[in-house]
Coordinates of C-alpha atoms in Angstrom, one line a residue:
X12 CA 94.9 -117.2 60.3
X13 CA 93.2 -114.0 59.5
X14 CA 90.3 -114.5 57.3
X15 CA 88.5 -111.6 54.9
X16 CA 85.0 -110.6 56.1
X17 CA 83.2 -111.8 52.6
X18 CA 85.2 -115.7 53.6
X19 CA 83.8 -115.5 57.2
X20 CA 80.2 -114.7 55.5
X21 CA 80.5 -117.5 53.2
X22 CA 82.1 -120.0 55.5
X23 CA 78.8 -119.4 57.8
X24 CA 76.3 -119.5 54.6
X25 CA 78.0 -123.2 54.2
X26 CA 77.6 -124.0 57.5
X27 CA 74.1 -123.2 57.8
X28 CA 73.2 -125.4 54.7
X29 CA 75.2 -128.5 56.8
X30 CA 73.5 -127.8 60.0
X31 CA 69.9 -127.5 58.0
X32 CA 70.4 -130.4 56.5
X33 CA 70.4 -132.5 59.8
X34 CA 67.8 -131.1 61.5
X35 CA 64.3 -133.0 62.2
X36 CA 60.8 -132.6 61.3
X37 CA 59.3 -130.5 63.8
X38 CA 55.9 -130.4 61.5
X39 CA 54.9 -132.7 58.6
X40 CA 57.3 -133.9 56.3
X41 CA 56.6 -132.1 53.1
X42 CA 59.4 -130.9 51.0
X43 CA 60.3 -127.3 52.0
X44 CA 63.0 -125.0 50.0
X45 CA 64.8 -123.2 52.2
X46 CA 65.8 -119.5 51.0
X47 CA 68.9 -118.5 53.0
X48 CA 70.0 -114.7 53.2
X49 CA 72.1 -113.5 50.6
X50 CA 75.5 -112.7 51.8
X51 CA 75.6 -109.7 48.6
X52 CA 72.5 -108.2 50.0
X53 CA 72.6 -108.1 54.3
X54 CA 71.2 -105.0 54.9
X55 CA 73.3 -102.0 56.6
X56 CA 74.5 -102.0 60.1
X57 CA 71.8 -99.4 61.5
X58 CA 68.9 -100.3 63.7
X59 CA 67.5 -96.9 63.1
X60 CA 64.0 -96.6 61.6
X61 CA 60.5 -95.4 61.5
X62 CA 56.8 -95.7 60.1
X63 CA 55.1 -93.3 58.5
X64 CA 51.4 -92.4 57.8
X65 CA 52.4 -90.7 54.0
X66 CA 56.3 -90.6 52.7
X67 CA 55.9 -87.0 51.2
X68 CA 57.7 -83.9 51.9
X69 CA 53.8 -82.0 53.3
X70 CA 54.3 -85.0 55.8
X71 CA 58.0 -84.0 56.7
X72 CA 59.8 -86.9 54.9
X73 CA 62.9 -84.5 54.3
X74 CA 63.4 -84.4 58.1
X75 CA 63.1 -87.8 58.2
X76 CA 65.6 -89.0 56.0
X77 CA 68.1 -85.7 58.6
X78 CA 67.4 -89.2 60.7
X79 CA 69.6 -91.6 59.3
X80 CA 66.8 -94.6 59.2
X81 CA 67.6 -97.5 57.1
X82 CA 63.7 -98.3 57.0
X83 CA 60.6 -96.9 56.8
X84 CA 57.5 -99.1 57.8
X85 CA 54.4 -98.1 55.5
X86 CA 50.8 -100.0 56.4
X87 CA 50.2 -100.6 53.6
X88 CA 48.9 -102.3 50.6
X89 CA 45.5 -103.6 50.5
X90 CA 44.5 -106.8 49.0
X91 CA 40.7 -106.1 48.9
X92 CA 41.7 -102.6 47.1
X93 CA 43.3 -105.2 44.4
X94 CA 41.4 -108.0 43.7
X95 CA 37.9 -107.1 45.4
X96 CA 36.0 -110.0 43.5
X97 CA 36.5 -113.8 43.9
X98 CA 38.4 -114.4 40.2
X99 CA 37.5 -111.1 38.9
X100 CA 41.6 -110.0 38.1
X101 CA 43.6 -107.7 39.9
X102 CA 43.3 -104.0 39.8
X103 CA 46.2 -101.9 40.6
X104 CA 44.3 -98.7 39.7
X105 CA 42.6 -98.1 42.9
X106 CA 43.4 -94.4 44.2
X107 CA 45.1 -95.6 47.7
X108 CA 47.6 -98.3 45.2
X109 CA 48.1 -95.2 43.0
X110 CA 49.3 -93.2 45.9
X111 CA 51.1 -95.7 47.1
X112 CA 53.0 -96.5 44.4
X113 CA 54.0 -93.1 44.2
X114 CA 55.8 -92.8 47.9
X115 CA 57.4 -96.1 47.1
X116 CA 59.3 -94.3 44.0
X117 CA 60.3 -91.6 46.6
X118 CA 61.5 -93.9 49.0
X119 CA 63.5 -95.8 46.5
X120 CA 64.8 -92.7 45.2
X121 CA 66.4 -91.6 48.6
X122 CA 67.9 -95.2 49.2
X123 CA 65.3 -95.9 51.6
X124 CA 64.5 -100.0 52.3
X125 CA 60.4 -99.8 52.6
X126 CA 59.1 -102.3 55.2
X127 CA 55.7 -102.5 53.6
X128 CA 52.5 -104.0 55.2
X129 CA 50.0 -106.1 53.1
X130 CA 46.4 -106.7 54.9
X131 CA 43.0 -106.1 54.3
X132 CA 41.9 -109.4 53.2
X133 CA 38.9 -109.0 50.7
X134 CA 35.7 -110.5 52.1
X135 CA 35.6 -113.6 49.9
X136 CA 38.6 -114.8 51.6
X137 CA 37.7 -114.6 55.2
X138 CA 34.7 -116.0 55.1
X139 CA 32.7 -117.1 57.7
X140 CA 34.7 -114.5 59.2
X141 CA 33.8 -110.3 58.2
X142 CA 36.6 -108.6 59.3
X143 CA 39.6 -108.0 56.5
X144 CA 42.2 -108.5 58.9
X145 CA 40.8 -112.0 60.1
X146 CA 42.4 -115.5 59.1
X147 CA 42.5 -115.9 55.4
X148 CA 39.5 -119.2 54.8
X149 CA 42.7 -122.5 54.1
X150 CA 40.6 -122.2 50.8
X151 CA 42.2 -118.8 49.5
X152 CA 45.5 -119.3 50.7
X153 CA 46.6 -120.3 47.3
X154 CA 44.3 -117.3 45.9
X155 CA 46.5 -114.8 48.3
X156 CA 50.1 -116.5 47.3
X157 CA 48.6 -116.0 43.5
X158 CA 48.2 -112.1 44.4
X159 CA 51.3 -111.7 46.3
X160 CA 53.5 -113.1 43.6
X161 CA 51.4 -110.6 41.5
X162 CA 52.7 -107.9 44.3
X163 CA 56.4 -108.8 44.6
X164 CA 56.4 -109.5 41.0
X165 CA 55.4 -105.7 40.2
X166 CA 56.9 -103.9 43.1
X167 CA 60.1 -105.5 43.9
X168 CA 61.6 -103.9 40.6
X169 CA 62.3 -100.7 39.6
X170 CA 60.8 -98.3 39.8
X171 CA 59.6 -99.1 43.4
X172 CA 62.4 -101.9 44.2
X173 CA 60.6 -102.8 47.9
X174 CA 62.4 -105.5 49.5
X175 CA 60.8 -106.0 52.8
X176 CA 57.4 -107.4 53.2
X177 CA 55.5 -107.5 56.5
X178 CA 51.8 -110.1 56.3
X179 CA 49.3 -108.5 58.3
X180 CA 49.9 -106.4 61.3
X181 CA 49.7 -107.7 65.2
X182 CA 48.4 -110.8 63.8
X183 CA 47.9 -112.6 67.5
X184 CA 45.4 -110.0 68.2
X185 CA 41.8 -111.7 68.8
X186 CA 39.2 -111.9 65.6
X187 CA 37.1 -108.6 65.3
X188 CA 33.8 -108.7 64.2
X189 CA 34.9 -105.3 62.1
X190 CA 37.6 -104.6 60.0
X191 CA 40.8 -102.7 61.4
X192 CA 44.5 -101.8 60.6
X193 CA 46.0 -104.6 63.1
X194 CA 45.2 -108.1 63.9
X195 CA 43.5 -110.9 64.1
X196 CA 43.8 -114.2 63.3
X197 CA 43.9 -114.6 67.4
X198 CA 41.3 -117.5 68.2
X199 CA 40.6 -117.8 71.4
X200 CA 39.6 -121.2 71.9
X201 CA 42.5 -122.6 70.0
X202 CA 45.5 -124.5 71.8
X203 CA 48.1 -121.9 69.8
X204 CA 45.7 -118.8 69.6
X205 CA 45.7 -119.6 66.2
X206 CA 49.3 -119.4 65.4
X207 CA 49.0 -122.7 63.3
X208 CA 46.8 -121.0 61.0
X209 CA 48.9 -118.1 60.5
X210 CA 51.9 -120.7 60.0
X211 CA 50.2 -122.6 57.5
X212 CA 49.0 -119.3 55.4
X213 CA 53.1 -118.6 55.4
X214 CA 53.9 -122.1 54.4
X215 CA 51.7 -121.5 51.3
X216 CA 52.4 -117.9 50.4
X217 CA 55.8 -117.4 51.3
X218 CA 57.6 -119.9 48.6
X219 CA 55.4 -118.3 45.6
X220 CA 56.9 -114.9 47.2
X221 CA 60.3 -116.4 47.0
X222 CA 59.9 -118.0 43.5
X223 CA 58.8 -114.5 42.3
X224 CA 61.7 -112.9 43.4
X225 CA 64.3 -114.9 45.8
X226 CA 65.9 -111.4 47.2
X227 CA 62.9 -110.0 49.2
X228 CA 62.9 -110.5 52.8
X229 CA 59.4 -112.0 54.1
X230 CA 58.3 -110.7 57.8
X231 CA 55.4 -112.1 60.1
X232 CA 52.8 -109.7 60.7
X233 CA 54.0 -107.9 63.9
X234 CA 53.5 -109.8 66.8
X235 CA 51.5 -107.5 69.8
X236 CA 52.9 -110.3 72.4
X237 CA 51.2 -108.6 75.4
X238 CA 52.3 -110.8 77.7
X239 CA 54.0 -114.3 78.2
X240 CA 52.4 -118.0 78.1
X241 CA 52.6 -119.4 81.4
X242 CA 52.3 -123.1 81.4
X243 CA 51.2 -123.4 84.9
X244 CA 48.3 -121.0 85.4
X245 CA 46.9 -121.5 81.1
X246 CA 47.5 -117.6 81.4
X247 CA 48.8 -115.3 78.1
X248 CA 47.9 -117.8 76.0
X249 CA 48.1 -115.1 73.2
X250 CA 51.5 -115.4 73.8
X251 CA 51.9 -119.2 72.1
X252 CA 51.1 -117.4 68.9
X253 CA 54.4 -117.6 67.9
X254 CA 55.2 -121.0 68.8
X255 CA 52.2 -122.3 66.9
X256 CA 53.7 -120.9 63.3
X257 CA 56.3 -123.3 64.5
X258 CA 54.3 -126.1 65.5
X259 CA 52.6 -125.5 61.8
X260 CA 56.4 -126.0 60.2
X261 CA 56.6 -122.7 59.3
X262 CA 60.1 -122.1 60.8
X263 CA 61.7 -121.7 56.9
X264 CA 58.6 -119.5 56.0
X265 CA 59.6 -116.5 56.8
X266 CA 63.3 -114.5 57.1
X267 CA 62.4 -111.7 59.5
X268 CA 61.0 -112.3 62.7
X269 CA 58.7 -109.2 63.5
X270 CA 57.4 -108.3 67.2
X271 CA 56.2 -105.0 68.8
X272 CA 57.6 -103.3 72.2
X273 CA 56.1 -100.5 73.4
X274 CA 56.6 -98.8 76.9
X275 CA 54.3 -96.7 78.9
X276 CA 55.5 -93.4 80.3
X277 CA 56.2 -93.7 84.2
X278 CA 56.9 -89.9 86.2
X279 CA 60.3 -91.4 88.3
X280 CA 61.8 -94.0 85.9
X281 CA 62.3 -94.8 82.2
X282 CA 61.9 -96.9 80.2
X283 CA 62.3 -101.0 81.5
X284 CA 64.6 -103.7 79.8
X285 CA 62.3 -106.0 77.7
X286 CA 61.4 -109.4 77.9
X287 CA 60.2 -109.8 74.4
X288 CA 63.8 -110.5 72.8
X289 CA 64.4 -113.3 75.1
X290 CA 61.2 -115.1 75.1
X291 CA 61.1 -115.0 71.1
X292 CA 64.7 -116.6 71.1
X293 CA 63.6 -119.1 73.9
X294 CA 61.2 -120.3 71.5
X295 CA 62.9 -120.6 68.4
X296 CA 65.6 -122.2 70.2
X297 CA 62.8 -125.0 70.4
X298 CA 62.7 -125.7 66.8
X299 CA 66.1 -125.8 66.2
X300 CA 65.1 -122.0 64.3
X301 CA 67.0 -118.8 64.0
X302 CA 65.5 -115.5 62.3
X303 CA 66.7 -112.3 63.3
X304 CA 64.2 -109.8 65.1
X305 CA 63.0 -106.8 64.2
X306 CA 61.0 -104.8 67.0
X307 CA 58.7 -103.0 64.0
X308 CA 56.8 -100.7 66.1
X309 CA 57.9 -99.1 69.5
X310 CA 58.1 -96.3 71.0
X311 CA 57.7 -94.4 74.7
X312 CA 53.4 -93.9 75.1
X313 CA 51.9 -90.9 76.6
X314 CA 47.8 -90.9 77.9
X315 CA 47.8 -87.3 77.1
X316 CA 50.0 -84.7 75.4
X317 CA 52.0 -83.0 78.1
X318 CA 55.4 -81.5 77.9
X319 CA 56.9 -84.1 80.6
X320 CA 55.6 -87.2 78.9
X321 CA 57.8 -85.6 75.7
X322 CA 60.8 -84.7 77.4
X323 CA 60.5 -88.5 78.5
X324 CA 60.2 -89.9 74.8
X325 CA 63.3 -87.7 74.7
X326 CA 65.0 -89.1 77.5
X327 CA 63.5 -92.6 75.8
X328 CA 65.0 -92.5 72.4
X329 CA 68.7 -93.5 73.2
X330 CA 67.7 -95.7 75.9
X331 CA 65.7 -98.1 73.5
X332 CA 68.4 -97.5 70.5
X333 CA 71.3 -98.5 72.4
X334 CA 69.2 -101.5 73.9
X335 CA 68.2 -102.3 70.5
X336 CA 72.0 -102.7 69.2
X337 CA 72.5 -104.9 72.8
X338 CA 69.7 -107.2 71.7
X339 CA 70.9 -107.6 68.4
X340 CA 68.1 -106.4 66.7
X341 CA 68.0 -105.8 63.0
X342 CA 65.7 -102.3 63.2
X343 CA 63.9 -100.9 66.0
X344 CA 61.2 -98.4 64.2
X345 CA 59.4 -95.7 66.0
X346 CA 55.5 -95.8 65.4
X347 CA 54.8 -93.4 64.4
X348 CA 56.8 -90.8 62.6
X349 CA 54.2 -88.0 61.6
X350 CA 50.8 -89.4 63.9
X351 CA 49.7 -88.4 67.3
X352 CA 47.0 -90.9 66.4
X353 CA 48.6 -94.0 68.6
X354 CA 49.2 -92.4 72.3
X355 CA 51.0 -89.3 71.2
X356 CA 54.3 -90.5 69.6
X357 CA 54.7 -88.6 66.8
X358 CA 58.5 -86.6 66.6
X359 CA 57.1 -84.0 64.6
X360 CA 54.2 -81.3 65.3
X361 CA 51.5 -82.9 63.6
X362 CA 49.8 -79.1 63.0
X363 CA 52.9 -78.1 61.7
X364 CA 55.3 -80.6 60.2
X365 CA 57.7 -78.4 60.0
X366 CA 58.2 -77.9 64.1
X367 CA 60.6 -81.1 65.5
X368 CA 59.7 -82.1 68.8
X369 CA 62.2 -83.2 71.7
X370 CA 62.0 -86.8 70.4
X371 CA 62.5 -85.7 67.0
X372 CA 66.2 -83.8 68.8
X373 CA 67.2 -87.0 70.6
X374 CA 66.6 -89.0 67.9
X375 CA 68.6 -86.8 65.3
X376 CA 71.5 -86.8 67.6
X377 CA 71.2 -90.7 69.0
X378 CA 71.2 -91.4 65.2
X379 CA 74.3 -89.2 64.5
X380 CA 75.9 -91.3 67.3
X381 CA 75.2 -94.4 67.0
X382 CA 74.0 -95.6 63.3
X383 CA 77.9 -96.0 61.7
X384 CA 78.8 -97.3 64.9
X385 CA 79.5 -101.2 65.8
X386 CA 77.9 -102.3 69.7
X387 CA 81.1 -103.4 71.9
X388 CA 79.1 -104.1 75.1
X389 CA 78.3 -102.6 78.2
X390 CA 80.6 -100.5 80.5
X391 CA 81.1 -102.6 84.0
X392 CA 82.1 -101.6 87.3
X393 CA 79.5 -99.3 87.7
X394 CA 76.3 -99.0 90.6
X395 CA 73.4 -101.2 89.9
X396 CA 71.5 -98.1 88.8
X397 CA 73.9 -97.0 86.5
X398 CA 73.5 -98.5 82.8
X399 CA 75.7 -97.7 80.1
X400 CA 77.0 -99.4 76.7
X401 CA 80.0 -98.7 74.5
X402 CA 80.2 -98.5 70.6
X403 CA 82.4 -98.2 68.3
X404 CA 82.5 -95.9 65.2
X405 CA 85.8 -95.8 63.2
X406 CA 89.0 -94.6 65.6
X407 CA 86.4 -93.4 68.1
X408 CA 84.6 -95.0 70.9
X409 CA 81.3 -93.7 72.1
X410 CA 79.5 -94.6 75.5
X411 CA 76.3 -93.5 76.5
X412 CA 75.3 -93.9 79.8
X413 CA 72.0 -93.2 81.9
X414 CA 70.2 -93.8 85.7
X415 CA 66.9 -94.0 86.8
X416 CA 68.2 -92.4 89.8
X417 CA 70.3 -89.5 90.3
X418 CA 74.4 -91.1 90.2
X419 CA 77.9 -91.2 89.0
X420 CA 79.0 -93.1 86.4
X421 CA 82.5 -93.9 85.7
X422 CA 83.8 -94.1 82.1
X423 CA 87.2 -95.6 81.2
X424 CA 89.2 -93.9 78.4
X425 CA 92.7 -94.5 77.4
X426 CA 95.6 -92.3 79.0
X427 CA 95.9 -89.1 77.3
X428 CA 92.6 -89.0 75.0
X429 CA 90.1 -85.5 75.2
X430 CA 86.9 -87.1 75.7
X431 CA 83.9 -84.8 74.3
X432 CA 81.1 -85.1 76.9
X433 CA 77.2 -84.0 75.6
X434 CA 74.0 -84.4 76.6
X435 CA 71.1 -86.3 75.1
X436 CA 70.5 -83.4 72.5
X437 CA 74.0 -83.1 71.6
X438 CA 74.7 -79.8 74.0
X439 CA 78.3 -80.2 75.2
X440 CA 79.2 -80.5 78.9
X441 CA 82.7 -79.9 80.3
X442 CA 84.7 -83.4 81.0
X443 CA 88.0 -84.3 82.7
X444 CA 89.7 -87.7 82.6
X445 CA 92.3 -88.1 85.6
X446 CA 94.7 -91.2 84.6
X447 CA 92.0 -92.9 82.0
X448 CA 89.3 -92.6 84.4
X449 CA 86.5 -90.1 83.6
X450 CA 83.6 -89.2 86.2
X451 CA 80.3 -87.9 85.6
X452 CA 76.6 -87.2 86.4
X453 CA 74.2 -89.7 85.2
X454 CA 70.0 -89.2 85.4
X455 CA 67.2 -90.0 83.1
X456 CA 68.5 -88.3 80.4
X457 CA 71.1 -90.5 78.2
X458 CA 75.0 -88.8 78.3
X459 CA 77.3 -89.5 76.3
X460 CA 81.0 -90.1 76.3
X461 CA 83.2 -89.4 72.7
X462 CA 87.3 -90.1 72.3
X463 CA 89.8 -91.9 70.3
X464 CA 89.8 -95.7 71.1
X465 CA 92.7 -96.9 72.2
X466 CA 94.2 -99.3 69.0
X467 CA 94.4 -103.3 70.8
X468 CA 98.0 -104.7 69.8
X469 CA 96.5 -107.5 67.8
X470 CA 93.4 -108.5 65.9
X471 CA 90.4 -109.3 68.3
X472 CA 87.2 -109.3 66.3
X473 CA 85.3 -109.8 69.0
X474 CA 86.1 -106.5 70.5
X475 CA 86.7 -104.8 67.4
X476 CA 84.4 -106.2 64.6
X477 CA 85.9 -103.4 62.0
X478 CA 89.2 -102.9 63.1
X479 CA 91.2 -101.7 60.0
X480 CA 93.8 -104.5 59.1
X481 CA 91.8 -107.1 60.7
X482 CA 88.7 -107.5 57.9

C-alpha cells in the first residue's frame, strides 16, 4: 500500500502520542504537557546555516543569503537590557533591543528562520552568583518564564516572526566570576555539573514559552561538551551536563537538542568524524527521549590567520556538511559568519566584507550541491581512506568523495549516464565512466561526482525518500 507523505507524518504524530503515553517517570511525577512538533510547520530539508555578529548588508548579509542557509544564529537578546530591576517592568527600548529588533525584520523579510540566543541574566536573578550568564537563583525562574512569554509573545509575530529560541549559550561551561557571552551554570562540585539546575530552569520556562505561542521551537543553550564522562576514572564530568537536564525531568522541556563541534586545524589530515552525535543519542536513549540535534556552532579553527589553515576550512566545509546530513542533524551553523574574533573562522574578509574567502567558495558551491538534496548513504567498496556519501537531488545523484591521503576512489553510475566531475569550488575536471564504473583522484579536498540517477523499478522510500510517484 503506498501511503501519501502528509499520512506517513501523521501516522507517526499518532504514534508518538501512544508510545509517550506509556513511558515512566524518569523524574518526579508532576503533570507535564507535552508539545509535539507540528507536522504543518517541520522546517526545510537543509542543514545549511550560519551565525552572525549583525544581519545587515555593511556586514555582508546579501552574500549570505548567495548561501542557501535555512538559519541564521544571532546572540542575542539580553534579559538584563529588559528588565534591569527586580519588578521594575520591562523595557524594550534599550539601543542593543532596538537594533535588534530591526535585523530580525530583515531576516524575516528574506525567509530567514532566526535561531536567537537569550542570556544575560540581570543581576537580581543570579544572586549569590555576579556573572549574567550564571544559574538563574530557583527564586526567579518564574520571573524569567514571566519575561520570556513577554519575548515570544512580542517577537514570534509579525513583524519579526522568530521561531527558534536557544537559552543561554555553552551552558555546561563552569560559573565565572565575570559576565561573558557563553556559559555557565557548570558547578563543579555537583554530581551533574549542574545539569539539574539548568533542567529545572527549562521545566519552568519552557511551558509559559509554549502557552505563549505553541509553534516556536525551544533549544538548550549550546552544549561546549569538551569531552565525554567516564564513569571509571570520575573524568569529563562536564560532560553529564546533559544527562542531568534529564535526571531533572526535563526530557519534554525542550524540542531542539543544541551542541557545539568544533575541529582544530591539523597540516596532513582533515577534519575527524565526531563523537558528539553519538554520545548525545546514547544518552537520550536512557530516558526513553528523542530530540533532534542541531550542531549550533562549528567550524574548522585556525591559531593564526595563514593561507593554509584557509584553504583547509575550504577543504573542511563539505566534509562537515555531508557529515552533517549522515548524522541526521537538523542544521550545522558555521560560527562565525562575518568575525575573525573566535580562531579565525570568518568566510568573509572582515576588513572588507565585500572580499569572500576560500570558505566562503566551498561553502557557496557545497550549498548549491547539497541543500535540495536528500542523503542516500555512503558509497562502499572503497579503501579505508577513502570517504564518500551519495545524495540525491531530483533526477540526479551527487557523490562527494574525499581522502586524507592521496587515493582512488571509485564511483558507480548507471550505464550510459555523462557524469560532471568538479572540484570543491565547483571548477570542472574531465571524467570517464567505463561500463558504470567511474575512477578518480581523491585528497583533502572534497570531489564531487554529478549524473542522472538511475530510476529503481518500484517504490523503495528508503533509497529514494522523494522519488516522484512514490510520495
Amino acid at each position: 500500500m503506498v501511503l501519501t507523505r502528509t499520512t506517513r507524518l501523521l501516522m507517526l504524530v499518532f504514534g508518538l502520542i501512544l508510545a509517550l503515553s506509556t513511558l515512566p517517570s524518569r523524574a518526579s511525577e508532576r503533570s507535564t504537557v507535552v508539545y509535539l512538533p507540528l507536522v504543518q510547520n517541520a522546517p526545510a530539508n537543509n542543514v545549511f546555516g550560519l551565525e552572525m555578529v549583525a544581519i545587515s548588508e555593511q556586514r555582508g548579509f546579501s552574500a549570505a543569503l548567495e548561501l542557501q542557509p535555512s538559519w541564521i544564529r544571532r546572540n542575542g537578546l539580553r534579559w538584563s537590557d529588559v528588565e534591569p530591576l527586580e519588578n521594575g517592568g520591562y523595557n524594550w527600548s534599550h539601543r542593543r533591543v532596538l537594533a535588534l529588533e530591526k535585523e530580525m525584520i530583515i531576516a524575516s523579510k528574506r525567509g530567514i528562520d532566526l535561531i536567537l540566543i537569550v542570556r544575560a541574566s540581570p543581576r537580581w536573578a543570579t544572586k549569590p552568583y555576579q556573572a549574567d550568564c550564571a544559574p538563574i537563583n530557583a527564586a526567579h525562574y518564574d520571573d524569567f518564564a514571566r519575561f520570556m512569554t513577554a519575548a515570544v509573545d512580542r517577537y514570534s509575530r509579525p513583524p519579526y516572526n522568530v521561531r527558534y529560541w536557544e537559552l543561554g549559550n555553552e551552558p555546561d561551561a563552569f560559573v565565572f566570576p565575570g559576565d561573558s557571552v557563553f556559559g555557565c551554570w557548570g558547578l563543579v562540585d555537583d554530581e551533574y555539573y549542574g545539569g539539574r539546575q539548568y533542567g529545572a530552569m527549562l521545566n519552568v520556562v519552557y511551558p509559559a514559552m509554549k502557552a505563549a505561542n505553541p509553534k516556536i521551537q525551544v533549544l538548550n543553550g549550546g552544549l561546549l561538551l569538551d569531552r565525554e564522562y567516564d564513569p571509571a576514572t570520575g573524568e569529563g564530568l562536564s560532560g553529564r551536563f546533559f544527562e542531568g537536564m534529564l535526571v531533572a525531568g526535563a526530557g519534554n522541556s525542550f524540542d531542539i537538542l543544541s551542541y557545539h563541534d568544533y575541529v582544530p586545524y591539523n597540516v596532513v589530515r582533515g577534519p575527524p568524524n565526531s563523537w558528539k552525535p553519538r554520545y548525545l543519542r546514547r544518552i537520550m536513549e536512557q530516558f526513553a527521549v528523542n530530540k533532534p540535534l542541531m550542531n549550533t556552532e562549528g567550524a574548522l579553527l585556525c591559531n593564526e590567520d595563514s593561507l593554509a589553515c584557509r584553504t583547509a576550512q575550504a577543504y573542511a566545509v563539505g566534509r562537515l556538511y555531508a557529515r552533517a546530513a549522515r548524522d541526521n542533524l537538523l542544521g550545522h551553523i558555521w560560527y562565525i559568519y562575518d568575525s575573525d574574533g573566535f580562531r579565525h573562522t570568518a568566510l568573509i574578509d572582515t576588513n572588507d566584507f565585500s572580499t569572500l574567502r576560500p570558505a566562503y567558495i566551498a561553502f557557496h558551491y557545497t550549498s548549491n550541491r547539497l541543500a535540495s538534496a536528500q542523503f542516500i548513504g555512503p558509497i562502499t567498496g572503497q579503501r579505508l581512506s577513502v570517504e564518500g556519501y551519495r545524495f540525491q537531488r531530483g533526477r540526479e545523484e551527487v557523490v562527494i568523495v574525499w581522502s586524507d591521503s592521496n587515493a582512488q576512489a571509485t564511483i558507480t553510475v548507471p550505464e550510459g549516464a555523462q557524469p560532471a566531475c568538479t572540484e570543491w569550488d565547483g571548477t570542472s575536471f574531465a571524467c570517464t565512466a567505463n561500463e558504470g564504473q567511474l575512477t578518480l583522484s581523491v585528497g583533502m579536498a572534497p570531489r564531487y561526482v554529478t549524473f542522472a540517477r538511475l530510476e529503481p523499478a518500484s517504490c523503495d522510500l528508503t533509497t529514494y525518500p522523494t522519488q516522484e510517484g512514490c510520495s
